[in-house]
Amino acid sequence: MKSQTIATDIELESSEVATRIWDNNLVKKLTAFGQSSAFTLGGFGILLLIWYIISKITTDALPGPYATLSVLWEMLKDPFYDYGPNDKGIALQLFSSLGKVFLGFGLGSLVAIPVGIVMGANAFCKKLFYPIVQILKPVSPLAWFPIGLAVFQSAGTATIFIIFITSLWSTLINTAFGVGSIPDDHKNVAKAFGFSTRRYITKILIPYSLPHIITGLRLSISVAWLVIVAGEMLSGGLGIGFFVWDSWNALSLEKVISAILIIGLVGLLLDRLFTLLEKRFSYAS
Amino acid sequence: MSYVEIKDMEIAFSTPRGKFIAVKNINLEIGKGEIVSIIGHSGCGKSTIMNAIGGMVTPTKGTVTIQGKAIKGPGPDRGIVFQNYSLLPWLSVYENIFQAVDAALQTTSEVDKREIVEKYIRMVGLSAHREKLPKQISGGMKQRVAIARAFAINPDVLLLDEPFGALDALTKGSMHIELLKLWNLDNRSKTIVMVTHDIEEAIFLSDKIVVMTDGPSATIREIEDVHLPRPRNKKDIVNMPEYKTIRERLLSLLMDKVEIDATDFYKGPKVELV
Ligand SMILES: Nc1ncnc2c1ncn2[C@@H]1O[C@H](COP(=O)(O)OP(=O)(O)O)[C@@H](O)[C@H]1O
Ligand SMILES: [Mg+2]
């Protein structure tokens, strides 16, 4: 009799424990999510407050949050309008910029990845090209613009050129590092079993360096997105960078600030996209 | 003439602190179909000697020949089980073996290669784990994949660097049997060189046991011939006088160091008991 009671007691207790653990997990996840959201909102709250105070101090020389956000809302309400070459909706501007960014970044990667592989795999090539990389990497995109104009005779192409030339370095360096750090263990497998160059590249070199290459691409796309605004300010035409310049000329700081918010958000999304790819292709050995 | 011949071999590595001689004055003759074990304390250059036969490192002095021909790099006539398994982490168990087979056996048809891979996965008992990645299997299972990979290319010389080290006693026993089965199937024509720390394993499997001195500049201390009759049976051989003699000899060659280790252990930091 007594033992039975104990048994049921234990059973009761354990089922209670089970539900509690389950609840705990859910609660933990929810609180974690709630906490990070609260921090994000808190941060933005502080930013809005500082923004508000500065705009008050400068007697609205810097437009306040409310004025700006209502302009932003107007922009987002009809993002696809098209009133001729100099007056297009924000989405059309954004797509134009993204198109140029991906073109320049894509071409840059097409050059950077093979060159990076060669530099990483071959000490001679590395010694030959690394100084060039080090000298060209820190050059400002703006300095490349005249070269692009001179060579291509077109401002649009010159913009793509400066994105190409500034975004390829991170990918190149990361690829070279990845390929250069392939462990001897992996190389020994290729050696011992007589892998052909093709098999070595597809089964060892690429899989091992892929996470490094994607990290390089992630850094490169942020540079490309950084450069597009400057490039379009110089080149004119359509795009988010030119939109900023145009709004400044039209004395609409609300639009400038709205564009900055959009630029930041798109940059964040691009970064997240490549972070996802990074996670997808990373392996733990 | 012996099948594998190592003559006056020295292997030195250039390190940031200058030339480091790992092994020197190595002379070893291995007959075709012999099973030879190399035994010695860690760091004495066992892996280095294996790598020299495998063609992964080049001797700085002396020669290594197979059938009278100097070794120029690795080749599919020699299958290597590396000490650290060396599996490719992004390939499944099956693909790890298949890629090696596909690369090494160039004249075999695709269908035959697939069949060979199947056969050796079955042999090491990993059929159920074929699609798993190396990180999803235990150390012992990784070792079995590495063994299957080396066996599957059907080499004349098998180089096994501590191949059974990570296996539990039972699996180890059945791998010993598999190894000997393979060797018998091939009319004992496969030459096998292996590194081990296990004295019983060395006596059970080998025709010759090479005992190394301690490194650096290690060399061969003694070569024991094992004349126990084959086929051997673990239960029977332990009672044979020759088994006992060899075991005693190996223990005394390797033990002095172990005893020092044991005293060191007792001299280690004392734990205060409250
Ligand atoms: N590539 C290398 N470069 C420098 N030193 C090495 C290299 N490979 C091995 N050694 C050294 O040679 C010695 C023998 O190594 P190894 O053959 O791996 O020993 P064992 O397999 O007997 O444990 C060790 O002292 C090791 O540090
Ligand atoms: Mg070793």
Coordinates of C-alpha atoms and ligand atoms in Angstrom, one line a residue:
Chain A
M1 CA 0.0 0.0 0.0
K2 CA 2.6 2.4 1.1
S3 CA 4.9 1.6 -1.8
Q4 CA 2.1 2.2 -4.2
T5 CA 1.6 5.7 -2.9
I6 CA 5.2 6.4 -3.3
A7 CA 5.1 5.1 -6.9
T8 CA 2.3 7.4 -7.9
D9 CA 4.0 10.2 -6.1
I10 CA 7.1 9.7 -8.2
E11 CA 5.0 9.4 -11.4
L12 CA 3.2 12.6 -10.6
E13 CA 6.4 14.4 -9.9
S14 CA 8.1 13.2 -13.0
S15 CA 5.2 14.2 -15.3
E16 CA 5.2 17.6 -13.6
V17 CA 9.0 17.8 -14.2
A18 CA 8.4 17.0 -17.9
T19 CA 5.8 19.7 -18.4
R20 CA 8.0 22.1 -16.5
I21 CA 11.0 21.4 -18.7
W22 CA 8.8 21.9 -21.8
D23 CA 7.4 25.1 -20.5
N24 CA 10.9 26.3 -19.5
N25 CA 12.2 25.8 -23.0
L26 CA 9.3 27.8 -24.6
V27 CA 9.5 30.4 -21.9
K28 CA 13.3 30.7 -22.4
K29 CA 13.0 31.2 -26.1
L30 CA 10.2 33.7 -25.7
T31 CA 12.0 35.7 -23.1
A32 CA 15.2 35.6 -25.2
F33 CA 13.2 36.9 -28.2
G34 CA 11.4 39.5 -26.0
Q35 CA 14.7 40.6 -24.5
S36 CA 16.5 41.1 -27.8
S37 CA 13.4 42.9 -29.2
A38 CA 13.3 45.1 -26.2
F39 CA 17.0 46.0 -26.6
T40 CA 16.5 46.8 -30.2
L41 CA 13.5 49.0 -29.5
G42 CA 15.2 50.6 -26.6
G43 CA 18.2 51.5 -28.7
F44 CA 16.0 53.0 -31.4
G45 CA 14.1 54.9 -28.7
I46 CA 17.3 56.5 -27.5
L47 CA 18.3 57.3 -31.1
L48 CA 14.9 58.9 -31.8
L49 CA 15.2 60.9 -28.6
I50 CA 18.7 62.2 -29.4
W51 CA 17.5 63.0 -33.0
Y52 CA 14.5 64.8 -31.6
I53 CA 16.6 66.9 -29.2
I54 CA 19.1 67.8 -31.9
S55 CA 16.4 68.9 -34.3
K56 CA 14.9 71.0 -31.5
I57 CA 18.3 72.6 -30.7
T58 CA 18.9 73.4 -34.3
T59 CA 15.4 74.7 -34.6
D60 CA 14.5 72.2 -37.3
A61 CA 17.6 72.7 -39.5
L62 CA 17.8 68.9 -39.0
P63 CA 14.2 67.7 -39.5
G64 CA 12.7 65.9 -36.6
P65 CA 11.7 62.3 -36.4
Y66 CA 8.0 63.0 -37.0
A67 CA 8.5 65.1 -40.1
T68 CA 11.0 62.6 -41.5
L69 CA 8.9 59.5 -40.9
S70 CA 5.9 61.1 -42.5
V71 CA 8.0 61.8 -45.6
L72 CA 9.3 58.3 -45.5
W73 CA 5.7 57.0 -45.3
E74 CA 4.8 59.1 -48.4
M75 CA 7.8 57.5 -50.2
L76 CA 6.8 54.0 -49.2
K77 CA 3.2 54.5 -50.1
D78 CA 3.9 54.6 -53.8
P79 CA 7.3 53.2 -54.4
F80 CA 6.9 52.3 -58.0
Y81 CA 5.7 55.6 -59.5
D82 CA 7.5 56.8 -62.7
Y83 CA 7.1 60.4 -63.7
G84 CA 9.9 60.6 -66.3
P85 CA 13.6 60.1 -66.1
N86 CA 14.3 62.4 -63.1
D87 CA 11.3 61.5 -60.9
K88 CA 10.9 57.9 -60.0
G89 CA 9.6 55.9 -56.9
I90 CA 12.0 54.8 -54.2
A91 CA 11.7 51.1 -55.1
L92 CA 12.7 51.8 -58.7
Q93 CA 15.7 53.8 -57.4
L94 CA 16.6 51.0 -55.1
F95 CA 16.4 48.3 -57.8
S96 CA 18.5 50.3 -60.1
S97 CA 21.2 50.5 -57.4
L98 CA 20.9 46.9 -56.4
G99 CA 21.3 45.9 -60.1
K100 CA 24.5 47.9 -60.4
V101 CA 25.8 46.6 -57.1
F102 CA 25.2 42.9 -58.1
L103 CA 26.7 43.5 -61.5
G104 CA 29.9 45.1 -60.2
F105 CA 30.1 42.7 -57.3
G106 CA 29.4 39.7 -59.5
L107 CA 32.1 40.6 -62.0
G108 CA 34.5 41.4 -59.1
S109 CA 33.9 37.9 -57.6
L110 CA 34.4 36.2 -61.0
V111 CA 37.9 37.7 -61.0
A112 CA 38.6 37.5 -57.2
I113 CA 37.7 33.9 -56.6
P114 CA 40.0 32.3 -59.3
V115 CA 42.8 34.8 -58.6
G116 CA 42.4 34.1 -54.9
I117 CA 42.6 30.4 -55.5
V118 CA 45.7 30.7 -57.5
M119 CA 47.3 33.0 -54.9
G120 CA 46.4 30.6 -52.1
A121 CA 47.6 27.5 -53.9
N122 CA 50.8 28.9 -55.2
A123 CA 53.4 30.6 -53.1
F124 CA 55.1 32.1 -56.1
C125 CA 51.9 33.8 -57.3
K126 CA 51.2 34.9 -53.8
K127 CA 54.6 36.6 -53.5
L128 CA 54.1 38.2 -56.9
F129 CA 50.5 39.5 -56.5
Y130 CA 50.2 40.2 -52.7
P131 CA 52.0 43.5 -52.8
I132 CA 49.7 44.7 -55.6
V133 CA 46.7 43.7 -53.6
Q134 CA 48.0 45.5 -50.5
I135 CA 48.6 48.7 -52.4
L136 CA 45.3 48.8 -54.4
K137 CA 43.0 47.6 -51.6
P138 CA 42.9 50.8 -49.5
V139 CA 42.4 53.1 -52.5
S140 CA 39.1 55.1 -52.1
P141 CA 36.4 54.3 -54.7
L142 CA 36.2 58.0 -55.6
A143 CA 39.8 57.9 -56.8
W144 CA 38.9 55.1 -59.3
F145 CA 36.0 57.0 -60.8
P146 CA 38.1 59.2 -63.2
I147 CA 39.9 56.1 -64.4
G148 CA 36.6 54.4 -65.0
L149 CA 35.3 57.5 -66.9
A150 CA 38.4 57.7 -69.0
V151 CA 38.3 54.0 -70.0
F152 CA 34.6 53.5 -70.5
Q153 CA 33.5 57.0 -71.5
S154 CA 30.3 56.4 -69.6
A155 CA 29.3 57.4 -66.1
G156 CA 27.0 54.4 -65.6
T157 CA 29.8 51.9 -66.6
A158 CA 32.3 53.8 -64.5
T159 CA 30.0 53.3 -61.4
I160 CA 29.9 49.6 -62.0
F161 CA 33.7 49.7 -62.5
I162 CA 34.3 51.3 -59.1
I163 CA 32.1 48.7 -57.5
F164 CA 34.0 46.0 -59.3
I165 CA 37.4 47.3 -58.3
T166 CA 36.6 48.0 -54.7
S167 CA 34.5 45.0 -53.9
L168 CA 36.9 42.3 -55.2
W169 CA 39.7 42.6 -52.5
S170 CA 37.9 41.1 -49.5
T171 CA 36.8 38.1 -51.6
L172 CA 40.3 37.7 -53.1
I173 CA 42.1 37.9 -49.7
N174 CA 39.7 35.5 -48.0
T175 CA 39.8 33.0 -50.8
A176 CA 43.6 33.1 -50.9
F177 CA 43.6 32.6 -47.1
G178 CA 41.1 29.7 -47.2
V179 CA 43.0 27.9 -50.0
G180 CA 46.3 28.6 -48.3
S181 CA 45.2 27.1 -45.0
I182 CA 44.1 23.7 -46.3
P183 CA 45.4 21.2 -43.7
D184 CA 48.2 18.8 -44.7
D185 CA 45.9 15.9 -43.7
H186 CA 43.6 16.7 -46.5
K187 CA 46.4 17.2 -49.0
N188 CA 47.9 13.9 -47.9
V189 CA 44.7 12.1 -48.8
A190 CA 44.9 13.6 -52.3
K191 CA 48.5 12.6 -52.6
A192 CA 48.2 9.1 -51.2
F193 CA 45.2 8.1 -53.4
G194 CA 46.4 9.9 -56.5
F195 CA 43.7 12.6 -56.9
S196 CA 43.7 14.4 -60.2
T197 CA 43.9 18.2 -60.1
R198 CA 40.2 18.3 -61.0
R199 CA 39.3 16.0 -58.2
Y200 CA 41.5 17.9 -55.8
I201 CA 39.8 21.1 -56.7
T202 CA 36.2 19.9 -56.5
K203 CA 36.5 17.5 -53.6
I204 CA 39.1 19.2 -51.3
L205 CA 40.0 22.8 -52.3
I206 CA 36.5 24.2 -53.0
P207 CA 34.7 22.4 -50.1
Y208 CA 37.4 23.5 -47.6
S209 CA 37.6 27.1 -48.8
L210 CA 33.9 27.7 -49.4
P211 CA 33.2 29.1 -45.9
H212 CA 36.1 31.4 -46.3
I213 CA 35.0 32.5 -49.8
I214 CA 31.5 33.2 -48.6
T215 CA 32.9 35.3 -45.7
G216 CA 34.8 37.2 -48.3
L217 CA 31.7 37.7 -50.4
R218 CA 29.8 39.0 -47.4
L219 CA 32.5 41.6 -46.7
S220 CA 32.6 42.4 -50.4
I221 CA 28.9 43.0 -50.8
S222 CA 28.9 45.4 -47.9
V223 CA 31.7 47.4 -49.5
A224 CA 29.8 47.4 -52.8
W225 CA 26.7 48.7 -51.1
L226 CA 28.8 51.3 -49.3
V227 CA 30.4 52.4 -52.6
I228 CA 27.2 52.6 -54.7
V229 CA 25.9 55.7 -52.9
A230 CA 29.2 57.6 -53.5
G231 CA 29.4 56.3 -57.1
E232 CA 25.9 57.4 -57.9
M233 CA 26.4 60.8 -56.4
L234 CA 29.2 61.3 -58.9
S235 CA 27.6 59.6 -61.9
G236 CA 24.0 60.8 -61.6
G237 CA 21.2 59.0 -63.3
L238 CA 18.9 56.6 -61.4
G239 CA 19.6 55.0 -58.0
I240 CA 19.5 55.5 -54.3
G241 CA 22.8 57.4 -54.2
F242 CA 21.7 59.9 -56.8
F243 CA 18.3 60.1 -54.9
V244 CA 20.2 61.3 -51.8
W245 CA 22.1 63.9 -53.8
D246 CA 19.0 65.0 -55.7
S247 CA 17.0 65.4 -52.4
W248 CA 19.8 67.4 -50.9
N249 CA 19.7 69.7 -54.0
A250 CA 16.0 70.0 -53.6
L251 CA 16.7 70.9 -49.9
S252 CA 14.6 68.0 -48.6
L253 CA 16.7 66.6 -45.7
E254 CA 13.6 64.5 -44.7
K255 CA 14.1 62.5 -47.9
V256 CA 17.9 62.3 -47.3
I257 CA 17.4 60.9 -43.9
S258 CA 14.7 58.5 -45.1
A259 CA 17.1 57.3 -47.8
I260 CA 19.7 56.7 -45.2
L261 CA 17.3 54.6 -43.2
I262 CA 16.5 52.6 -46.3
I263 CA 20.2 52.2 -47.3
G264 CA 21.0 50.9 -43.8
L265 CA 18.2 48.5 -43.8
V266 CA 19.0 47.0 -47.2
G267 CA 22.7 46.8 -46.1
L268 CA 21.6 44.8 -43.1
L269 CA 19.4 42.5 -45.2
L270 CA 22.3 41.8 -47.7
D271 CA 24.6 41.0 -44.7
R272 CA 22.0 38.7 -43.3
L273 CA 21.6 36.9 -46.6
F274 CA 25.3 36.1 -46.8
T275 CA 25.4 35.2 -43.1
L276 CA 22.7 32.6 -43.9
L277 CA 24.8 31.2 -46.8
E278 CA 27.9 31.1 -44.5
K279 CA 26.0 29.0 -42.0
R280 CA 24.6 26.8 -44.7
F281 CA 28.1 26.0 -46.1
S282 CA 30.1 25.8 -42.9
Y283 CA 30.9 22.3 -41.7
A284 CA 32.3 21.4 -38.3
S285 CA 35.0 18.7 -38.6
Chain B
M1 CA 66.3 -9.5 -52.6
S2 CA 63.7 -8.2 -50.3
Y3 CA 60.5 -6.7 -51.5
V4 CA 60.8 -3.4 -49.5
E5 CA 64.3 -2.3 -48.6
I6 CA 65.3 0.6 -46.5
K7 CA 69.0 1.3 -46.5
D8 CA 70.9 3.7 -44.2
M9 CA 67.9 6.0 -44.2
E10 CA 67.9 9.3 -42.4
I11 CA 65.0 11.7 -42.4
A12 CA 65.5 15.2 -41.1
F13 CA 63.0 18.1 -41.1
S14 CA 64.0 21.7 -41.4
T15 CA 62.3 23.6 -38.6
P16 CA 62.5 27.2 -37.5
R17 CA 65.1 26.1 -34.9
G18 CA 67.2 24.3 -37.5
K19 CA 67.6 20.8 -38.8
F20 CA 65.7 18.2 -36.8
I21 CA 66.8 14.6 -37.4
A22 CA 63.7 12.4 -36.7
V23 CA 65.3 9.0 -37.6
K24 CA 68.7 7.9 -38.8
N25 CA 70.6 4.7 -39.7
I26 CA 67.4 2.9 -40.5
N27 CA 68.1 -0.5 -42.2
L28 CA 65.1 -2.7 -42.8
E29 CA 64.2 -5.5 -45.2
I30 CA 60.7 -6.7 -45.7
G31 CA 59.9 -9.7 -47.7
K32 CA 56.9 -10.0 -50.0
G33 CA 53.8 -11.0 -48.1
E34 CA 55.4 -10.3 -44.7
I35 CA 53.5 -8.6 -41.9
V36 CA 55.8 -6.2 -40.0
S37 CA 55.0 -4.2 -36.9
I38 CA 56.9 -1.1 -35.8
I39 CA 56.7 -0.4 -32.1
G40 CA 58.2 2.3 -30.0
H41 CA 57.4 5.3 -27.8
S42 CA 55.5 8.2 -29.3
G43 CA 57.7 10.7 -31.2
C44 CA 60.3 8.1 -32.2
G45 CA 59.6 8.4 -35.9
K46 CA 57.3 5.5 -36.6
S47 CA 54.9 7.6 -38.7
T48 CA 57.9 9.1 -40.4
I49 CA 59.2 5.7 -41.5
M50 CA 55.7 4.7 -42.7
N51 CA 55.5 8.0 -44.7
A52 CA 58.8 7.3 -46.3
I53 CA 57.6 3.9 -47.6
G54 CA 54.3 5.6 -48.6
G55 CA 56.2 8.2 -50.5
M56 CA 54.8 11.1 -48.5
V57 CA 58.3 12.2 -47.3
T58 CA 61.6 11.8 -49.0
P59 CA 64.6 10.5 -47.0
T60 CA 67.4 13.1 -46.6
K61 CA 69.9 10.2 -46.7
G62 CA 69.8 6.6 -47.9
T63 CA 67.2 4.9 -50.0
V64 CA 63.8 3.2 -49.9
T65 CA 63.1 0.8 -52.7
I66 CA 60.2 -1.5 -53.6
Q67 CA 61.2 -4.4 -55.8
G68 CA 64.5 -2.6 -56.4
K69 CA 62.9 0.6 -57.6
A70 CA 63.4 3.8 -55.6
I71 CA 60.1 5.2 -54.4
K72 CA 59.2 8.4 -56.1
G73 CA 56.1 9.7 -54.3
P74 CA 52.9 7.9 -53.4
G75 CA 51.2 5.5 -55.7
P76 CA 48.1 3.2 -55.8
D77 CA 50.4 0.2 -55.1
R78 CA 50.5 1.3 -51.5
G79 CA 47.4 2.0 -49.4
I80 CA 47.8 4.1 -46.3
V81 CA 45.8 4.3 -43.2
F82 CA 46.9 7.6 -41.6
Q83 CA 47.3 7.9 -37.9
N84 CA 44.6 10.6 -37.6
Y85 CA 42.2 8.9 -40.1
S86 CA 42.4 11.9 -42.5
L87 CA 38.8 11.7 -43.7
L88 CA 37.4 14.6 -45.7
P89 CA 34.8 16.2 -43.3
W90 CA 32.4 17.3 -46.0
L91 CA 32.1 13.8 -47.6
S92 CA 29.9 11.0 -46.4
V93 CA 31.4 7.7 -45.2
Y94 CA 30.5 6.2 -48.6
E95 CA 32.0 9.2 -50.6
N96 CA 35.2 9.2 -48.6
I97 CA 35.9 5.7 -49.7
F98 CA 34.5 6.1 -53.2
Q99 CA 36.5 9.2 -54.1
A100 CA 39.7 7.4 -53.2
V101 CA 38.7 4.2 -55.1
D102 CA 37.6 6.3 -58.1
A103 CA 40.9 8.2 -58.1
A104 CA 43.2 5.2 -57.5
L105 CA 41.6 2.5 -59.7
Q106 CA 41.6 4.2 -63.1
T107 CA 41.0 1.2 -65.3
T108 CA 38.1 -0.2 -63.3
S109 CA 34.6 0.4 -64.5
E110 CA 32.2 2.6 -62.5
V111 CA 29.9 -0.3 -61.7
D112 CA 32.8 -2.4 -60.4
K113 CA 34.1 0.5 -58.3
R114 CA 30.7 1.0 -56.6
E115 CA 30.7 -2.8 -55.9
I116 CA 34.1 -2.6 -54.4
V117 CA 33.1 0.3 -52.1
E118 CA 30.0 -1.6 -51.0
K119 CA 32.1 -4.7 -50.2
Y120 CA 34.6 -2.9 -48.0
I121 CA 31.9 -0.8 -46.2
R122 CA 30.3 -4.1 -45.4
M123 CA 33.6 -5.6 -44.3
V124 CA 34.1 -2.8 -41.7
G125 CA 30.5 -3.0 -40.6
L126 CA 29.5 0.5 -41.5
S127 CA 26.7 -0.2 -44.0
A128 CA 24.1 1.4 -41.8
H129 CA 26.2 4.6 -41.5
R130 CA 27.2 5.0 -45.1
E131 CA 25.5 8.4 -45.5
K132 CA 26.8 9.9 -42.3
L133 CA 29.5 12.6 -42.2
P134 CA 32.7 11.9 -40.3
K135 CA 31.6 14.3 -37.5
Q136 CA 28.5 12.1 -37.0
I137 CA 30.4 8.9 -36.2
S138 CA 32.8 7.8 -33.4
G139 CA 36.6 7.8 -33.5
G140 CA 36.6 4.0 -33.9
M141 CA 34.2 4.2 -36.8
K142 CA 36.3 6.9 -38.5
Q143 CA 39.2 4.5 -38.2
R144 CA 37.3 1.8 -39.9
V145 CA 36.4 4.1 -42.8
A146 CA 40.1 4.9 -43.2
I147 CA 40.8 1.1 -43.1
A148 CA 38.1 0.4 -45.7
R149 CA 39.5 3.2 -47.9
A150 CA 43.0 1.8 -47.9
F151 CA 41.9 -1.8 -48.4
A152 CA 39.5 -0.9 -51.2
I153 CA 42.2 0.2 -53.6
N154 CA 43.7 -3.3 -53.3
P155 CA 47.3 -2.2 -52.8
D156 CA 50.3 -4.5 -52.8
V157 CA 51.6 -2.9 -49.7
L158 CA 49.3 -1.8 -46.8
L159 CA 50.7 0.9 -44.5
L160 CA 48.7 1.0 -41.3
D161 CA 49.6 3.7 -38.8
E162 CA 48.1 2.8 -35.5
P163 CA 45.0 1.5 -37.3
F164 CA 43.3 -0.1 -34.4
G165 CA 44.2 2.4 -31.7
A166 CA 40.8 3.9 -31.2
L167 CA 38.9 0.7 -31.3
D168 CA 37.4 -1.2 -28.4
A169 CA 38.8 -4.7 -27.7
L170 CA 36.0 -6.5 -29.4
T171 CA 36.0 -4.5 -32.6
K172 CA 39.8 -4.6 -32.6
G173 CA 39.7 -8.4 -32.5
S174 CA 37.3 -8.7 -35.4
M175 CA 39.4 -6.2 -37.4
H176 CA 42.5 -8.3 -36.8
I177 CA 40.6 -11.3 -38.2
E178 CA 39.4 -9.3 -41.2
L179 CA 43.0 -8.1 -41.8
L180 CA 44.3 -11.7 -41.8
K181 CA 41.4 -12.9 -43.9
L182 CA 42.2 -10.4 -46.5
W183 CA 45.8 -11.3 -46.4
N184 CA 45.0 -15.1 -46.7
L185 CA 42.5 -14.5 -49.6
D186 CA 45.3 -12.8 -51.5
N187 CA 47.5 -15.9 -50.9
R188 CA 49.5 -14.0 -48.4
S189 CA 51.0 -11.9 -51.1
K190 CA 50.1 -8.5 -49.6
T191 CA 52.9 -6.9 -47.6
I192 CA 51.7 -5.2 -44.5
V193 CA 53.6 -2.7 -42.4
M194 CA 51.8 -1.4 -39.3
V195 CA 52.6 0.8 -36.4
T196 CA 51.1 -0.2 -33.0
H197 CA 51.5 0.3 -29.3
D198 CA 49.9 -3.0 -28.5
I199 CA 52.4 -5.7 -27.8
E200 CA 49.9 -8.6 -28.0
E201 CA 48.5 -7.3 -31.3
A202 CA 52.0 -7.0 -32.7
I203 CA 52.9 -10.6 -31.8
F204 CA 49.5 -12.0 -33.0
L205 CA 49.8 -10.4 -36.4
S206 CA 53.4 -10.0 -37.3
D207 CA 56.3 -12.0 -38.8
K208 CA 58.7 -9.3 -37.6
I209 CA 58.5 -6.7 -34.9
V210 CA 60.7 -3.6 -35.2
V211 CA 61.5 -2.0 -31.9
M212 CA 62.6 1.6 -32.1
T213 CA 64.9 3.6 -29.7
D214 CA 63.5 6.9 -28.4
G215 CA 63.7 10.0 -30.5
P216 CA 65.1 12.4 -31.6
S217 CA 67.6 10.8 -34.0
A218 CA 65.8 7.5 -33.3
T219 CA 66.9 4.3 -34.9
I220 CA 66.0 0.6 -34.8
R221 CA 66.9 -0.9 -31.5
E222 CA 66.1 -4.5 -32.3
I223 CA 64.1 -6.6 -34.7
E224 CA 62.2 -9.6 -33.3
D225 CA 61.3 -12.5 -35.6
V226 CA 58.0 -14.2 -34.7
H227 CA 58.0 -17.8 -35.8
L228 CA 54.6 -18.7 -34.3
P229 CA 52.8 -21.1 -36.7
R230 CA 49.9 -19.7 -38.9
P231 CA 47.0 -19.6 -38.9
R232 CA 47.3 -18.3 -35.3
N233 CA 44.6 -18.4 -32.7
K234 CA 44.7 -15.8 -29.9
K235 CA 43.7 -18.4 -27.3
D236 CA 46.3 -20.9 -28.3
I237 CA 49.4 -18.8 -29.0
V238 CA 49.4 -17.2 -25.5
N239 CA 50.4 -20.6 -24.1
M240 CA 53.2 -21.2 -26.5
P241 CA 56.7 -20.7 -25.0
E242 CA 57.8 -18.6 -28.0
Y243 CA 55.0 -16.2 -27.4
K244 CA 56.0 -15.8 -23.8
T245 CA 59.7 -15.2 -24.7
I246 CA 58.9 -12.6 -27.3
R247 CA 56.4 -10.8 -25.0
E248 CA 59.0 -10.8 -22.2
R249 CA 61.7 -9.4 -24.5
L250 CA 59.4 -6.7 -25.9
L251 CA 58.2 -5.7 -22.4
S252 CA 61.8 -5.4 -21.2
L253 CA 62.7 -3.3 -24.2
L254 CA 59.8 -0.9 -23.8
M255 CA 59.1 -1.1 -20.1
D256 CA 62.0 0.8 -18.5
K257 CA 60.4 4.0 -19.7
V258 CA 57.0 3.0 -18.6
E259 CA 58.3 2.3 -15.0
I260 CA 59.8 5.8 -14.9
D261 CA 56.5 7.1 -16.0
A262 CA 54.8 5.3 -13.2
T263 CA 57.1 6.7 -10.6
D264 CA 56.7 10.1 -12.1
F265 CA 53.0 9.7 -11.7
Y266 CA 53.4 9.0 -8.0
K267 CA 55.7 12.0 -7.6
G268 CA 53.0 14.1 -9.3
P269 CA 51.1 16.9 -7.4
K270 CA 49.8 15.4 -4.2
V271 CA 46.1 15.8 -3.6
E272 CA 45.3 17.0 -0.1
L273 CA 42.7 14.8 1.5
V274 CA 40.6 16.5 4.1
Ligands
LIG1 N1 56.8 17.6 -40.9 C1 57.5 17.6 -39.8 N2 58.3 18.7 -39.5 C2 59.0 18.7 -38.4 N3 59.1 17.7 -37.5 C3 58.4 16.6 -37.7 C4 57.5 16.5 -38.9 N4 57.0 15.3 -38.9 C5 57.4 14.7 -37.7 N5 58.3 15.5 -37.1 C6 59.0 15.1 -35.8 O1 59.6 13.9 -36.0 C7 59.5 13.1 -34.8 C8 58.9 11.8 -35.2 O2 57.5 12.0 -35.5 P1 56.5 10.8 -35.8 O3 57.1 10.0 -36.9 O4 55.2 11.3 -36.1 O5 56.6 9.9 -34.5 P2 55.7 8.7 -34.0 O6 54.8 8.4 -35.1 O7 56.6 7.6 -33.7 O8 54.9 9.1 -32.8 C9 58.7 13.9 -33.8 O9 59.6 14.5 -32.9 C10 58.0 14.9 -34.7 O10 57.8 16.1 -33.9
MG2 MG 52.8 8.4 -35.2

